[in-house]
Tab-separated table of C-alpha atoms and ligand atoms in Angstrom:
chain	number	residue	atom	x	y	z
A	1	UNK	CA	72.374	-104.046	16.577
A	2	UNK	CA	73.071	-100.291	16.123
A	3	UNK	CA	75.634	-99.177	13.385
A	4	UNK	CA	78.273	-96.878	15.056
A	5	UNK	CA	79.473	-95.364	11.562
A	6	UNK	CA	75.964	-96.256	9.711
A	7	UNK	CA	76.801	-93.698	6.835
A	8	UNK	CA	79.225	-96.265	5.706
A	9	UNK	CA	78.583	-99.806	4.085
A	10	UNK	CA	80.293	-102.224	5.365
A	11	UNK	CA	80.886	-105.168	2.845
A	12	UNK	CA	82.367	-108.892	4.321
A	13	UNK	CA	84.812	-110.300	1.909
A	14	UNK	CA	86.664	-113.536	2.433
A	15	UNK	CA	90.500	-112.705	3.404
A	16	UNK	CA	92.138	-115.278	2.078
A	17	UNK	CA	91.348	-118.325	-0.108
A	18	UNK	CA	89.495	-118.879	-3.166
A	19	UNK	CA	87.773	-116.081	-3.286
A	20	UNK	CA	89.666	-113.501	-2.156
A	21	UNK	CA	91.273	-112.169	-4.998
A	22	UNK	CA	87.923	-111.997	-7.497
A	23	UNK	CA	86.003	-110.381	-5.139
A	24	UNK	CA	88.350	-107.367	-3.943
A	25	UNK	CA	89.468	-106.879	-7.737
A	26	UNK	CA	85.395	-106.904	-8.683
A	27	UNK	CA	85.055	-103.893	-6.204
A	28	UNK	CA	87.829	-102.184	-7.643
A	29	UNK	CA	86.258	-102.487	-11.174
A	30	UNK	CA	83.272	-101.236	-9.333
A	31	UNK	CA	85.231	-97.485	-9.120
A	32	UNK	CA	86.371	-98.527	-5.049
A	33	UNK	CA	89.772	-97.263	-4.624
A	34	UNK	CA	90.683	-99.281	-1.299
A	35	UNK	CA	93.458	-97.728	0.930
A	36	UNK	CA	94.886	-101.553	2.196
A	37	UNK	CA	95.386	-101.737	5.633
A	38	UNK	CA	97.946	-104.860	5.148
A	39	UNK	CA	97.803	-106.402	8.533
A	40	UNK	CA	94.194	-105.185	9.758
A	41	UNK	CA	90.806	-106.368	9.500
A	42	UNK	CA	89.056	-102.914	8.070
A	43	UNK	CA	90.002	-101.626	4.595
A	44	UNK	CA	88.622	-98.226	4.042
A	45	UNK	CA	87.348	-97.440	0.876
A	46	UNK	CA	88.767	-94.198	0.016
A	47	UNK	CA	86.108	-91.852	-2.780
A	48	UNK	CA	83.305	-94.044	-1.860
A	49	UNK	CA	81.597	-94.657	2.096
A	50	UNK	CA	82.537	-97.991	1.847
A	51	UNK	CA	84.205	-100.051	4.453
A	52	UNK	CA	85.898	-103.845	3.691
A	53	UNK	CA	86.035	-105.924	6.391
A	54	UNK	CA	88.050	-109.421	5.456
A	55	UNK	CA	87.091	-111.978	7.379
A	56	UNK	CA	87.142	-116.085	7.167
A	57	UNK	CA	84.476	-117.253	4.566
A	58	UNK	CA	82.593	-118.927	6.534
A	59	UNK	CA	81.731	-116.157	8.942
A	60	UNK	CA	80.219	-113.737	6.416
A	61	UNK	CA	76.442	-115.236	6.376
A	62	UNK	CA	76.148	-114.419	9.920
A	63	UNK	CA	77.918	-111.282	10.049
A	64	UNK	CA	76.120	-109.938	7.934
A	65	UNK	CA	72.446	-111.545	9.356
A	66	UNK	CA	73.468	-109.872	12.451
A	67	UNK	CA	74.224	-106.823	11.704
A	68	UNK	CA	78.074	-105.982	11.912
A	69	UNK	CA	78.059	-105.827	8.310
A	70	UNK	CA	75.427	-104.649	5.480
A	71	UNK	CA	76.644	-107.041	2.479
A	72	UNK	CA	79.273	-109.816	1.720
A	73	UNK	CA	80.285	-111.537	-0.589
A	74	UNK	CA	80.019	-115.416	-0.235
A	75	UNK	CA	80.144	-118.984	-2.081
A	76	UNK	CA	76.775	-119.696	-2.656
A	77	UNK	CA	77.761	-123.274	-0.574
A	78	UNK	CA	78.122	-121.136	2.822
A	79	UNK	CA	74.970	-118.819	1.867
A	80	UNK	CA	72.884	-122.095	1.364
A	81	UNK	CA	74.449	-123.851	4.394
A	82	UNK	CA	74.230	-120.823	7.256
A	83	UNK	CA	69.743	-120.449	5.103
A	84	UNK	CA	69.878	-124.606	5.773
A	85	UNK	CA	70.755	-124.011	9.624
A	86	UNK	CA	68.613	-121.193	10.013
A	87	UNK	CA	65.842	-122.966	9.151
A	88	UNK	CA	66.299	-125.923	10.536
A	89	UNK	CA	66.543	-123.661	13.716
A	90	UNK	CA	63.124	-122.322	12.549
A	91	UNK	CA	65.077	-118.835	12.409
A	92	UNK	CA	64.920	-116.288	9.628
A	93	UNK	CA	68.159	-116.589	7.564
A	94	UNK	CA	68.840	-112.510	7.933
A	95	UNK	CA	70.513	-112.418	4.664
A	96	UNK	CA	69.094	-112.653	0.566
A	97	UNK	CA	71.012	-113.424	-1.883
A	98	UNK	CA	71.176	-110.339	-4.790
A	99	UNK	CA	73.634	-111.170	-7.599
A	100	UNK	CA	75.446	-114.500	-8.562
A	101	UNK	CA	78.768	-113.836	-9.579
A	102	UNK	CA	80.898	-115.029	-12.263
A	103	UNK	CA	84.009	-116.565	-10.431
A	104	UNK	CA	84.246	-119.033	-7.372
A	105	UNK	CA	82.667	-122.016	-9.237
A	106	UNK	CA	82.729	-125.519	-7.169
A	107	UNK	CA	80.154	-127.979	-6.604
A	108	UNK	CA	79.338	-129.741	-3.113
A	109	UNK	CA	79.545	-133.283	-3.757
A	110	UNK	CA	79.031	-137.071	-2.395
A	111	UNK	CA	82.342	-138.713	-2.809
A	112	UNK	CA	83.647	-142.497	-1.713
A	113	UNK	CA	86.641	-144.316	-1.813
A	114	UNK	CA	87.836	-146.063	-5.218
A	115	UNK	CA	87.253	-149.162	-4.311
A	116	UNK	CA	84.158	-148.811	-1.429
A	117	UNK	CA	81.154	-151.420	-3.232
A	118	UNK	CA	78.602	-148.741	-2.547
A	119	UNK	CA	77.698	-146.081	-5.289
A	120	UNK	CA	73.824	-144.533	-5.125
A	121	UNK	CA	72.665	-141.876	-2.768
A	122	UNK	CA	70.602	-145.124	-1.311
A	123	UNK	CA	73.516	-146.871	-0.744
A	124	UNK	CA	74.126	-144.397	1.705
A	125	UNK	CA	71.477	-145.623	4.256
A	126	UNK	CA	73.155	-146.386	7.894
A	127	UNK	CA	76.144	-145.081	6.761
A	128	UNK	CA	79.031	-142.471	8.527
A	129	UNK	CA	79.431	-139.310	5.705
A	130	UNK	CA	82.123	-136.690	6.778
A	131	UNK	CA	81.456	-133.203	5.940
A	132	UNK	CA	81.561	-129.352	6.751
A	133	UNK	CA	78.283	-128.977	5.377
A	134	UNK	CA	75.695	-130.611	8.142
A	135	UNK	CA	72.993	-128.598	7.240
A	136	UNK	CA	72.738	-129.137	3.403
A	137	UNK	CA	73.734	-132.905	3.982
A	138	UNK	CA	71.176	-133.575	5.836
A	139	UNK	CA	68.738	-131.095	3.673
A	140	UNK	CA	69.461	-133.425	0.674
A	141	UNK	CA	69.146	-136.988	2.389
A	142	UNK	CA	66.023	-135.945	4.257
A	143	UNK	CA	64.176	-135.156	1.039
A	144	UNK	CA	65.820	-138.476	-0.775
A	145	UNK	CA	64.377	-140.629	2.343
A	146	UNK	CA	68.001	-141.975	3.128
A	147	UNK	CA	69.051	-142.258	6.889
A	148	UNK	CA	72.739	-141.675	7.078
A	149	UNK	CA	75.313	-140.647	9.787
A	150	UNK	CA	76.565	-137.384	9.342
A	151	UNK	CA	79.568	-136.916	11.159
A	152	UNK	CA	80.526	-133.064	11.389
A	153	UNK	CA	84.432	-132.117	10.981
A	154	UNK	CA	85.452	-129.023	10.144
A	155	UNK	CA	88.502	-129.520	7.863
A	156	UNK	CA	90.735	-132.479	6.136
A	157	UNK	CA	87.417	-134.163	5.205
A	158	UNK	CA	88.902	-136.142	2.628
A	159	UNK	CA	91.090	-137.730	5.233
A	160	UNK	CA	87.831	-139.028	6.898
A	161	UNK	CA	87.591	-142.694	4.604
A	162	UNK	CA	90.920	-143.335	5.480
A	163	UNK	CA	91.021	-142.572	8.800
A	164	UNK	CA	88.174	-144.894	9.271
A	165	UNK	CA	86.006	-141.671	10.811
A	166	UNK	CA	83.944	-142.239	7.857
A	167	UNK	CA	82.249	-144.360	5.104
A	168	UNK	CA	81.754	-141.598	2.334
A	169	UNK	CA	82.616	-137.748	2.192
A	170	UNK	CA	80.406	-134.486	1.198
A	171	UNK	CA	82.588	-131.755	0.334
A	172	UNK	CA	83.764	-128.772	-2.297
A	173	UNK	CA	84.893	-129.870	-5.245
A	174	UNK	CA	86.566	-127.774	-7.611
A	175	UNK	CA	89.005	-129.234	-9.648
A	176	UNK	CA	88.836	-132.923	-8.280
A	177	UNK	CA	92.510	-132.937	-7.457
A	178	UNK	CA	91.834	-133.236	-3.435
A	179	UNK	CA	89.629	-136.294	-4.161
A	180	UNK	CA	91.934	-137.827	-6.589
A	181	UNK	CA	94.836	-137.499	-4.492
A	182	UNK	CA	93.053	-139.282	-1.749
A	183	UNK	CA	91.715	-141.546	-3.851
A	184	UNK	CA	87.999	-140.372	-3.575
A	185	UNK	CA	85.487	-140.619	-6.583
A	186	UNK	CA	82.491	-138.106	-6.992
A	187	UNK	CA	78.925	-139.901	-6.553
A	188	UNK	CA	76.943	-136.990	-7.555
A	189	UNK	CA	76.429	-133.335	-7.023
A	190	UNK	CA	74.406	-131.753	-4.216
A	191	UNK	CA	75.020	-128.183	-5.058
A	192	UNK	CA	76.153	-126.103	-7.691
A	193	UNK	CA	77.643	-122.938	-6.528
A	194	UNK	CA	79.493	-119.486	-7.341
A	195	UNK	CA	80.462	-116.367	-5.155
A	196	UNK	CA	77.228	-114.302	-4.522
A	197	UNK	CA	76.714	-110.847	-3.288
A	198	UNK	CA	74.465	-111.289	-0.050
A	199	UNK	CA	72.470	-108.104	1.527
A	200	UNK	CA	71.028	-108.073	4.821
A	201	UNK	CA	67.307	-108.710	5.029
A	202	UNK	CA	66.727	-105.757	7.433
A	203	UNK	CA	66.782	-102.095	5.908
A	204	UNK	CA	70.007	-99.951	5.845
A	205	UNK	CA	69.855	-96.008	6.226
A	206	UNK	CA	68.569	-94.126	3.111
A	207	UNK	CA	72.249	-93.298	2.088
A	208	UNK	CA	73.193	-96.787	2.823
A	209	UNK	CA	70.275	-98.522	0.252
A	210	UNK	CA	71.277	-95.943	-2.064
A	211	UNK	CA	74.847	-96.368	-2.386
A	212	UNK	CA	73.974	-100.563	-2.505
A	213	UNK	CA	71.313	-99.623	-5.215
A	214	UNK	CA	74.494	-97.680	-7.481
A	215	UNK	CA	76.728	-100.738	-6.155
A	216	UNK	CA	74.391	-103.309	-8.095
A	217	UNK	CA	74.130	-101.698	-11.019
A	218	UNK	CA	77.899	-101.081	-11.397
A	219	UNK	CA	78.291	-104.932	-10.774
A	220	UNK	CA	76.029	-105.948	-13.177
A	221	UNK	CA	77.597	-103.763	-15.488
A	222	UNK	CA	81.198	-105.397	-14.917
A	223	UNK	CA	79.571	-108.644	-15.424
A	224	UNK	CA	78.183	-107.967	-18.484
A	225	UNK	CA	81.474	-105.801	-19.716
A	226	UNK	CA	83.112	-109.070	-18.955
A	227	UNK	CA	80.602	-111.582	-21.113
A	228	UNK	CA	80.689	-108.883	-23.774
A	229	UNK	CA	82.505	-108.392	-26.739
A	230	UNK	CA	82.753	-105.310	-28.956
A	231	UNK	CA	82.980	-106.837	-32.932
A	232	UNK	CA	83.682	-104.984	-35.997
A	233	UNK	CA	84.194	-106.184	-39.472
A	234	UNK	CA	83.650	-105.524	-43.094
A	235	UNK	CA	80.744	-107.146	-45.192
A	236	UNK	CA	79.397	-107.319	-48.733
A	237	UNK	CA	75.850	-105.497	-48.078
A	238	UNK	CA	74.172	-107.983	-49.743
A	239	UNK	CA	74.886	-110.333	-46.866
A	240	UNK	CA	74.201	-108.111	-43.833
A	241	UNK	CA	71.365	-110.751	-42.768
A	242	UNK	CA	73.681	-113.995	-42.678
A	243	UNK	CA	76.319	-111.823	-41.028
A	244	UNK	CA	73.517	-110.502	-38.396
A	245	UNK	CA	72.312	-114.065	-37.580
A	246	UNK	CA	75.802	-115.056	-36.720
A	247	UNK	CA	76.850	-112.459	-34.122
A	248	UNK	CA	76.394	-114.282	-30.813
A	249	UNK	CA	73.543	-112.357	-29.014
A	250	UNK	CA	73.840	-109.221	-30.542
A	251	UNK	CA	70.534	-107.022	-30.509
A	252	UNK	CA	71.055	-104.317	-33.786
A	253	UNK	CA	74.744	-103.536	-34.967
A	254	UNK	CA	75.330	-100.417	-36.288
A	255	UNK	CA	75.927	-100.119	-40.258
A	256	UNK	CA	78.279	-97.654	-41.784
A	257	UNK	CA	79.206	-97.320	-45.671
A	258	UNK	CA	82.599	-97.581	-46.337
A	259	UNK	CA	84.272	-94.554	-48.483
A	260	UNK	CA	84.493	-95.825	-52.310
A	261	UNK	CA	82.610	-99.237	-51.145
A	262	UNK	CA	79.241	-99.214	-52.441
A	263	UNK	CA	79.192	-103.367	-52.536
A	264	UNK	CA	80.749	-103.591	-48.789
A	265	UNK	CA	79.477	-102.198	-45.479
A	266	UNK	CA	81.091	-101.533	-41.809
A	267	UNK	CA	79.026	-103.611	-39.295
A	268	UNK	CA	80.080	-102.642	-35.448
A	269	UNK	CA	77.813	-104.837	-32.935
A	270	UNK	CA	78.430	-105.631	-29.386
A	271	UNK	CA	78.015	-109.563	-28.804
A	272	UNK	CA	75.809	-110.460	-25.784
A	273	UNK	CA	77.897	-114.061	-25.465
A	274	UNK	CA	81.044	-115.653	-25.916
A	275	UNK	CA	82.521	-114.993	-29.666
A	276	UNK	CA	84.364	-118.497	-30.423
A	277	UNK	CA	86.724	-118.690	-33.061
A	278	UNK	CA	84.272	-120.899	-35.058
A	279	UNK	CA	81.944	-118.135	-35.250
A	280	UNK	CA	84.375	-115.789	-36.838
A	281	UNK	CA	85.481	-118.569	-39.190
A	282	UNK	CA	81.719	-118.780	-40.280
A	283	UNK	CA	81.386	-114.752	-40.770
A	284	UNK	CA	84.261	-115.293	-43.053
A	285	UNK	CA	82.740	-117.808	-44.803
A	286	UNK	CA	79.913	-115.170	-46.088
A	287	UNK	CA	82.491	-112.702	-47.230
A	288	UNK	CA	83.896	-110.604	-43.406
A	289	UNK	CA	86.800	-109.052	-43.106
A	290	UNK	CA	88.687	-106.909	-41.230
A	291	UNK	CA	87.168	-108.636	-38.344
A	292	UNK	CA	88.295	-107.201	-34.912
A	293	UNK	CA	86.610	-108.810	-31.211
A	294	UNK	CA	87.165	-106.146	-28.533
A	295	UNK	CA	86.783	-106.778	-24.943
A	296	UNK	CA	84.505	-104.408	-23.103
A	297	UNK	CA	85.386	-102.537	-19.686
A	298	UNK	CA	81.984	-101.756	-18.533
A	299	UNK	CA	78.550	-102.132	-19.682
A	300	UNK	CA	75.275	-99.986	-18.600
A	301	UNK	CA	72.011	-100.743	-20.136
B	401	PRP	C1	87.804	-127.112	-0.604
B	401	PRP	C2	87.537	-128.564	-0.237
B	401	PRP	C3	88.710	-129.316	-0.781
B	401	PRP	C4	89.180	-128.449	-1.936
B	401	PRP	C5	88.691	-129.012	-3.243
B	401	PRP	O1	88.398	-126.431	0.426
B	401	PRP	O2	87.365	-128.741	1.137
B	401	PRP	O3	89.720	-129.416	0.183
B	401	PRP	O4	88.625	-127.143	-1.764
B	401	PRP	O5	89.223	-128.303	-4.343
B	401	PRP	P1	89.826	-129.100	-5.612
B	401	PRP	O6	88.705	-129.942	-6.165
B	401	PRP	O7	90.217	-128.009	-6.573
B	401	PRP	O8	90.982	-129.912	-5.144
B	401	PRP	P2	88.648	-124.834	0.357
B	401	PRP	O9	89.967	-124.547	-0.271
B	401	PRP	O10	87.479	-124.152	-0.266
B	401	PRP	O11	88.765	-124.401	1.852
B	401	PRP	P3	87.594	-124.079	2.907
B	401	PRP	O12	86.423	-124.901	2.520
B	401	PRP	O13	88.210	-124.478	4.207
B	401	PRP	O14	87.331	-122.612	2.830
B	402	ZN	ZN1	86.318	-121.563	4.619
């Protein structure tokens, strides 16, 4: 479909739920000043031609496959469910996935009641599973070989069991407090997912690609700002190698004498991974100090 206002890219984010908050503040770290239109459906992004448009989750795959918007961001479950359907439909998906994010972790699993008898995927056979997730249900027990029911509701699936609508359940599963509160147990894990950032398959104007292009990098560069760490400390020189093997993923740290020092060095090196307090109890160990972690706002290789 034509894009009235196709200077501007419009990104799908999820209004309200579990993902809402992450991805609007990711934008903002992005540079996106948003001017919030509190009640409406269209933010407007105000120094950059961007255009929000919040929307329920589980609309964004095909919004943005057909056309009202450019890019979304998405669990990885919907993405993978709306690809499932569209194939199954022998329809392209209209949508790639470009960038797994770092918040908006759940898995989509099996789950029965406590004390059901049943417990494999096999177990399964010729019986009723509830979900909101038809399309990677079946996906997964049509490549296991297991013939199940799969009985489509669109909410309160972990009512199903007890309503006697169903044998067994496949939904998200985050924390595991909805399933232990109904007295559900996990069987296993069909899908591991995280927020994404989808694109449309089709090409956007020239001004469009370009800002997405900038858009990427500046993501990538939060998310590695946000797995970073910034580490200086003091260290005899004659232990710079020990102290270099133990800085979590850092490439070559920058050495700096110290004024009146000659036996101790400055090492500054930004960490790559996680720094755990082990690892800093270990650089003491071969003689640090002065050891400070900073966190690091944005990142471009
Ligand atoms: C999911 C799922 C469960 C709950 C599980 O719903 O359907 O109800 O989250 O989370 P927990 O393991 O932390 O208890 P969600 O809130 O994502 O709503 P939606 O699927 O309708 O968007
Ligand atoms: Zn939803």
């Amino acid at each position: 479909m034509s894009n009235p206002s196709s200077e501007r890219l419009r990104i799908a984010l999820q209004k309200s739920g579990r993902l809402a908050d992450n991805s609007r503040e990711l934008l903002q770290r992005c540079g996106l000043r948003i001017s919030p239109n509190r009640e409406g459906l269209v933010w407007t992004g105000e120094n950059l031609p961007i255009d929000l448009m919040l929307v329920r989750d589980d609309d964004i795959p095909t919004l943005v496959a057909d056309g009202h918007c450019d890019v979304g961001i998405v669990g990885q479950n919907i993405a993978r469910e709306a690809a499932c359907e569209a194939r199954d439909a022998g329809d392209s998906t209209g949508y790639e996935e470009l960038l797994p994010l770092d918040f908006g972790y759940c898995r989509l699993s099996l789950a029965k009641p406590r004390e059901a008898a049943f417990s494999t995927l096999a177990d399964l056979a010729g019986k009723r599973i509830a979900t909101s997730y038809p399309a990677s249900l079946q996906a997964h027990l049509r490549d296991n070989d297991v013939d199940a029911d799969v009985v489509l509701l669109s909410g309160s699936v972990e009512l199903a069991p007890r309503l006697g609508k169903a044998d067994a359940i496949c939904d998200l599963v985050s924390t595991g407090a909805t399933l232990a509160a109904n007295d559900l147990v996990e069987m296993l894990t069909i899908l591991e997912s995280r927020a994404t950032l989808i694109r449309a398959t089709r090409p956007l104007s020239d001004s469009s690609e370009a800002l997405l292009t900038r858009l990427l990098k500046r993501m990538q560069g939060v998310l590695r700002g946000r797995e970073s760490r910034y580490i200086m400390l003091h260290a005899p020189r004659d232990r710079l190698a020990e102290v270099h093997d133990l800085l979590p993923g850092a490439e070559a740290p920058t050495v700096l004498t110290l004024d009146g020092r000659p036996d101790r060095v400055a090492v500054h090196a930004v960490c790559n991974e996680q720094v755990f307090w082990e690892t800093l109890e270990a650089l003491k160990e071969v003689g640090a100090s002065a050891i400070l972690v900073l966190p690091v706002e944005k990142m471009l290789a």
